[in-house]
mmCIF file of C-alpha atoms and ligand atoms in Angstrom:
data_model
loop_
_atom_site.group_PDB
_atom_site.id
_atom_site.type_symbol
_atom_site.label_atom_id
_atom_site.label_comp_id
_atom_site.label_asym_id
_atom_site.label_seq_id
_atom_site.Cartn_x
_atom_site.Cartn_y
_atom_site.Cartn_z
ATOM 1 C CA MET A 255 13.005 -11.915 -6.727
ATOM 2 C CA PHE A 256 10.013 -9.720 -5.886
ATOM 3 C CA SER A 257 7.806 -12.740 -5.320
ATOM 4 C CA LYS A 258 10.154 -14.627 -3.028
ATOM 5 C CA PHE A 259 8.481 -13.213 0.100
ATOM 6 C CA LEU A 260 4.893 -13.245 -1.198
ATOM 7 C CA PRO A 261 2.351 -13.580 0.174
ATOM 8 C CA TYR A 262 3.682 -11.323 2.948
ATOM 9 C CA CYS A 263 1.588 -10.550 6.034
ATOM 10 C CA ALA A 264 1.960 -7.354 8.074
ATOM 11 C CA SER A 265 -0.183 -5.581 10.633
ATOM 12 C CA GLY A 266 -0.094 -2.554 12.895
ATOM 13 C CA LYS A 267 -1.932 0.511 14.120
ATOM 14 C CA ILE A 268 -2.307 3.223 11.462
ATOM 15 C CA VAL A 269 0.052 6.122 12.204
ATOM 16 C CA LYS A 270 0.378 9.697 10.935
ATOM 17 C CA GLY A 271 2.450 9.845 7.792
ATOM 18 C CA PHE A 272 4.322 12.672 6.170
ATOM 19 C CA GLY A 273 1.173 14.799 6.045
ATOM 20 C CA ARG A 274 1.686 15.851 2.473
ATOM 21 C CA GLY A 275 -2.001 15.850 1.774
ATOM 22 C CA SER A 276 -2.156 12.708 -0.335
ATOM 23 C CA LYS A 277 -5.746 12.833 0.890
ATOM 24 C CA SER A 278 -6.426 16.071 -0.950
ATOM 25 C CA LEU A 279 -5.022 14.410 -4.061
ATOM 26 C CA GLY A 280 -7.696 11.743 -3.658
ATOM 27 C CA ILE A 281 -5.237 9.016 -2.731
ATOM 28 C CA PRO A 282 -4.954 8.819 1.066
ATOM 29 C CA THR A 283 -2.454 6.269 2.326
ATOM 30 C CA ALA A 284 -2.683 4.600 5.725
ATOM 31 C CA ASN A 285 0.888 4.441 7.013
ATOM 32 C CA LEU A 286 2.089 1.398 8.948
ATOM 33 C CA PRO A 287 4.267 1.965 12.049
ATOM 34 C CA GLU A 288 8.047 2.091 11.964
ATOM 35 C CA ASP A 289 8.563 -1.277 13.672
ATOM 36 C CA VAL A 290 6.534 -2.958 10.916
ATOM 37 C CA VAL A 291 8.700 -1.273 8.265
ATOM 38 C CA ASP A 292 11.845 -2.339 10.146
ATOM 39 C CA ALA A 293 10.616 -5.938 10.298
ATOM 40 C CA LEU A 294 10.563 -6.274 6.493
ATOM 41 C CA PRO A 295 13.296 -8.652 5.333
ATOM 42 C CA SER A 296 16.198 -6.555 4.019
ATOM 43 C CA GLU A 297 15.941 -8.252 0.629
ATOM 44 C CA PHE A 298 12.240 -7.416 0.323
ATOM 45 C CA GLY A 299 12.282 -5.238 -2.795
ATOM 46 C CA THR A 300 10.935 -1.690 -2.537
ATOM 47 C CA GLY A 301 8.193 -0.831 -5.012
ATOM 48 C CA ILE A 302 4.468 -0.849 -5.601
ATOM 49 C CA TYR A 303 2.480 -3.899 -4.498
ATOM 50 C CA TYR A 304 -1.160 -4.981 -4.240
ATOM 51 C CA GLY A 305 -3.123 -7.307 -2.028
ATOM 52 C CA TRP A 306 -5.889 -7.457 0.566
ATOM 53 C CA ALA A 307 -6.397 -5.401 3.698
ATOM 54 C CA SER A 308 -8.493 -6.088 6.771
ATOM 55 C CA LEU A 309 -9.909 -3.270 8.878
ATOM 56 C CA ASP A 310 -12.779 -3.366 11.389
ATOM 57 C CA LYS A 311 -13.640 -6.935 10.315
ATOM 58 C CA SER A 312 -14.049 -6.028 6.642
ATOM 59 C CA ILE A 313 -11.730 -6.949 3.790
ATOM 60 C CA TYR A 314 -10.730 -4.505 1.061
ATOM 61 C CA LYS A 315 -8.546 -4.511 -2.005
ATOM 62 C CA MET A 316 -5.430 -2.401 -1.528
ATOM 63 C CA VAL A 317 -2.399 -1.010 -3.330
ATOM 64 C CA MET A 318 0.692 0.003 -1.425
ATOM 65 C CA SER A 319 3.995 1.725 -1.770
ATOM 66 C CA ILE A 320 7.067 0.396 0.034
ATOM 67 C CA GLY A 321 10.203 2.502 0.008
ATOM 68 C CA TRP A 322 11.500 6.028 -0.016
ATOM 69 C CA ASN A 323 9.106 7.797 -2.447
ATOM 70 C CA PRO A 324 11.778 9.079 -4.868
ATOM 71 C CA PHE A 325 9.417 11.866 -5.984
ATOM 72 C CA TYR A 326 9.576 13.304 -2.455
ATOM 73 C CA LYS A 327 13.066 12.049 -1.586
ATOM 74 C CA ASN A 328 11.986 10.705 1.814
ATOM 75 C CA GLU A 329 14.720 9.905 4.281
ATOM 76 C CA LYS A 330 12.636 7.275 6.001
ATOM 77 C CA LYS A 331 11.420 4.088 4.397
ATOM 78 C CA SER A 332 7.645 3.781 4.600
ATOM 79 C CA MET A 333 4.857 1.304 4.008
ATOM 80 C CA GLU A 334 1.749 3.179 2.835
ATOM 81 C CA VAL A 335 -1.527 1.441 2.063
ATOM 82 C CA HIS A 336 -4.317 2.881 -0.081
ATOM 83 C CA LEU A 337 -7.544 0.956 0.545
ATOM 84 C CA LEU A 338 -9.819 0.753 -2.488
ATOM 85 C CA HIS A 339 -12.843 2.019 -0.598
ATOM 86 C CA ASP A 340 -14.317 5.421 0.315
ATOM 87 C CA PHE A 341 -14.321 5.972 4.059
ATOM 88 C CA PRO A 342 -16.283 8.839 5.631
ATOM 89 C CA ASN A 343 -13.786 9.225 8.499
ATOM 90 C CA ASP A 344 -10.091 8.970 9.295
ATOM 91 C CA LEU A 345 -8.725 5.599 10.337
ATOM 92 C CA TYR A 346 -5.812 6.619 12.571
ATOM 93 C CA ASP A 347 -5.039 4.205 15.456
ATOM 94 C CA LYS A 348 -7.127 1.438 13.966
ATOM 95 C CA GLU A 349 -5.517 -1.960 13.497
ATOM 96 C CA LEU A 350 -4.733 -2.595 9.825
ATOM 97 C CA LYS A 351 -3.756 -6.012 8.524
ATOM 98 C CA VAL A 352 -2.457 -6.545 5.029
ATOM 99 C CA ILE A 353 -1.521 -9.530 2.958
ATOM 100 C CA ILE A 354 0.711 -8.500 0.072
ATOM 101 C CA THR A 355 0.095 -10.848 -2.836
ATOM 102 C CA GLY A 356 1.651 -9.269 -5.912
ATOM 103 C CA TYR A 357 4.213 -6.803 -7.253
ATOM 104 C CA ILE A 358 3.355 -4.093 -9.789
ATOM 105 C CA ARG A 359 6.452 -1.943 -10.474
ATOM 106 C CA PRO A 360 9.469 -0.191 -8.955
ATOM 107 C CA GLU A 361 9.115 3.229 -7.292
ATOM 108 C CA LYS A 362 9.746 6.035 -9.748
ATOM 109 C CA ASP A 363 10.520 9.722 -9.809
ATOM 110 C CA PHE A 364 8.176 11.999 -11.767
ATOM 111 C CA SER A 365 8.400 15.504 -13.141
ATOM 112 C CA SER A 366 5.022 16.540 -11.722
ATOM 113 C CA VAL A 367 2.434 15.568 -9.109
ATOM 114 C CA ASP A 368 -0.044 15.021 -11.955
ATOM 115 C CA GLU A 369 2.182 12.327 -13.439
ATOM 116 C CA LEU A 370 2.508 10.658 -10.031
ATOM 117 C CA ILE A 371 -1.268 10.635 -9.620
ATOM 118 C CA ARG A 372 -1.825 9.279 -13.123
ATOM 119 C CA GLU A 373 0.595 6.436 -12.401
ATOM 120 C CA ILE A 374 -1.066 5.638 -9.053
ATOM 121 C CA LYS A 375 -4.494 5.530 -10.744
ATOM 122 C CA ASN A 376 -3.054 3.053 -13.213
ATOM 123 C CA ASP A 377 -1.680 0.957 -10.299
ATOM 124 C CA ILE A 378 -5.176 0.948 -8.791
ATOM 125 C CA ALA A 379 -6.672 -0.318 -12.061
ATOM 126 C CA ILE A 380 -4.031 -3.083 -12.261
ATOM 127 C CA ALA A 381 -4.643 -4.111 -8.637
ATOM 128 C CA LYS A 382 -8.420 -4.272 -9.114
ATOM 129 C CA ASP A 383 -8.006 -6.602 -12.086
ATOM 130 C CA LYS A 384 -5.320 -8.831 -10.604
ATOM 131 C CA LEU A 385 -7.203 -9.284 -7.340
ATOM 132 C CA ASP A 386 -10.208 -10.614 -9.268
ATOM 133 C CA GLU A 387 -8.124 -13.536 -10.540
ATOM 134 C CA PRO A 388 -9.068 -16.816 -8.786
ATOM 135 C CA LYS A 389 -5.543 -17.314 -7.420
ATOM 136 C CA MET A 390 -5.642 -13.867 -5.777
ATOM 137 C CA CYS A 391 -9.246 -14.249 -4.551
ATOM 138 C CA GLU A 392 -8.115 -17.154 -2.431
ATOM 139 C CA PHE A 393 -5.929 -14.871 -0.308
ATOM 140 C CA LYS A 394 -8.983 -12.821 0.619
ATOM 141 C CA ALA A 395 -10.006 -15.691 2.887
ATOM 142 C CA HIS A 396 -6.505 -16.140 4.392
ATOM 143 C CA SER A 397 -6.621 -16.881 8.113
ATOM 144 C CA PHE A 398 -4.265 -13.956 8.823
ATOM 145 C CA LEU A 399 -7.003 -11.542 7.765
ATOM 146 C CA THR A 400 -10.090 -13.294 9.085
HETATM 147 P P1 ADP B 755 -0.775 10.750 6.370
HETATM 148 O O1 ADP B 755 0.337 11.577 5.841
HETATM 149 O O2 ADP B 755 -1.032 10.978 7.838
HETATM 150 O O3 ADP B 755 -0.611 9.277 6.063
HETATM 151 P P2 ADP B 755 -2.682 10.902 4.199
HETATM 152 O O4 ADP B 755 -2.978 12.201 3.489
HETATM 153 O O5 ADP B 755 -1.852 9.876 3.508
HETATM 154 O O6 ADP B 755 -2.093 11.263 5.614
HETATM 155 O O7 ADP B 755 -4.085 10.284 4.587
HETATM 156 C C1 ADP B 755 -4.095 9.018 5.204
HETATM 157 C C2 ADP B 755 -5.229 8.840 6.175
HETATM 158 O O8 ADP B 755 -6.492 8.973 5.504
HETATM 159 C C3 ADP B 755 -5.223 7.427 6.711
HETATM 160 O O9 ADP B 755 -4.381 7.286 7.827
HETATM 161 C C4 ADP B 755 -6.689 7.223 7.075
HETATM 162 O O10 ADP B 755 -6.914 7.717 8.380
HETATM 163 C C5 ADP B 755 -7.438 8.092 6.079
HETATM 164 N N1 ADP B 755 -8.086 7.364 4.967
HETATM 165 C C6 ADP B 755 -9.340 7.622 4.523
HETATM 166 N N2 ADP B 755 -9.664 6.843 3.489
HETATM 167 C C7 ADP B 755 -8.586 6.045 3.244
HETATM 168 C C8 ADP B 755 -8.331 5.008 2.272
HETATM 169 N N3 ADP B 755 -9.244 4.657 1.353
HETATM 170 N N4 ADP B 755 -7.120 4.388 2.293
HETATM 171 C C9 ADP B 755 -6.195 4.766 3.214
HETATM 172 N N5 ADP B 755 -6.380 5.734 4.158
HETATM 173 C C10 ADP B 755 -7.572 6.371 4.188
HETATM 174 N N1 RBF B 756 5.888 7.823 -4.592
HETATM 175 C C1 RBF B 756 6.938 8.006 -5.439
HETATM 176 O O1 RBF B 756 7.786 8.851 -5.187
HETATM 177 N N2 RBF B 756 7.077 7.250 -6.571
HETATM 178 C C2 RBF B 756 6.167 6.295 -6.932
HETATM 179 O O2 RBF B 756 6.339 5.658 -7.967
HETATM 180 C C3 RBF B 756 5.026 6.100 -6.072
HETATM 181 N N3 RBF B 756 4.085 5.194 -6.371
HETATM 182 C C4 RBF B 756 3.022 5.010 -5.528
HETATM 183 C C5 RBF B 756 2.052 4.053 -5.847
HETATM 184 C C6 RBF B 756 0.971 3.829 -5.005
HETATM 185 C C7 RBF B 756 -0.044 2.796 -5.386
HETATM 186 C C8 RBF B 756 0.840 4.601 -3.806
HETATM 187 C C9 RBF B 756 -0.329 4.387 -2.892
HETATM 188 C C10 RBF B 756 1.796 5.543 -3.492
HETATM 189 C C11 RBF B 756 2.888 5.758 -4.328
HETATM 190 N N4 RBF B 756 3.879 6.710 -4.031
HETATM 191 C C12 RBF B 756 4.936 6.896 -4.880
HETATM 192 C C13 RBF B 756 3.829 7.408 -2.742
HETATM 193 C C14 RBF B 756 3.253 8.773 -2.867
HETATM 194 O O3 RBF B 756 4.274 9.672 -3.223
HETATM 195 C C15 RBF B 756 2.694 9.186 -1.518
HETATM 196 O O4 RBF B 756 1.618 8.382 -1.138
HETATM 197 C C16 RBF B 756 2.345 10.632 -1.615
HETATM 198 O O5 RBF B 756 2.380 11.211 -0.395
HETATM 199 C C17 RBF B 756 1.122 10.881 -2.477
HETATM 200 O O6 RBF B 756 0.866 12.240 -2.621
HETATM 201 MG MG1 MG B 757 -0.154 8.429 4.181
#
């Protein structure tokens, strides 16, 4: 059921998120605008996904969270993308395109921020591996991104 909509393409200008300092935790997430979140099919399962992102004509691996962040009990659904690359500057207002190619796990609640971070680091390791598989490499050259 999580793969029914994959690969899923989405794009929009990077907006300010909840400003909780995910950046200071070492895991900044580029938030997609509200209209992009609203355009997701209603049956598109919330959870943690991976895929490819295009920004300023370069392609990067990415992991993303879609949903309400149970740990923070958000009232608004969000789509947050962590690009697997170190950028020297902020990326606000830049056009971000993503192609979501795989599902990792459901969103979870945690008893501490440290547990959340440990889980996200594990998601990043899974995404790196999966995206090296030939089937996933093909999506890197998808016309939506290039
Ligand atoms: P916000 O709450 O505004 O989303 P975050 O603390 O999540 O703030 O930081 C996200 C911002 O950090 C992004 O919008 C982008 O400008 C910047 N950024 C820098 N490096 C990355 C990266 N590797 N992946 C995603 N965003 C990044
Ligand atoms: N938030 C949650 O509440 N539960 C999760 O399981 C969760 N998993 C995430 C996985 C990834 C790969 C990313 C990028 C974010 C995730 N988040 C999750 C969102 C996280 O709470 C948000 O980015 C914070 O603001 C980080 O401090
Ligand atoms: Mg963010």
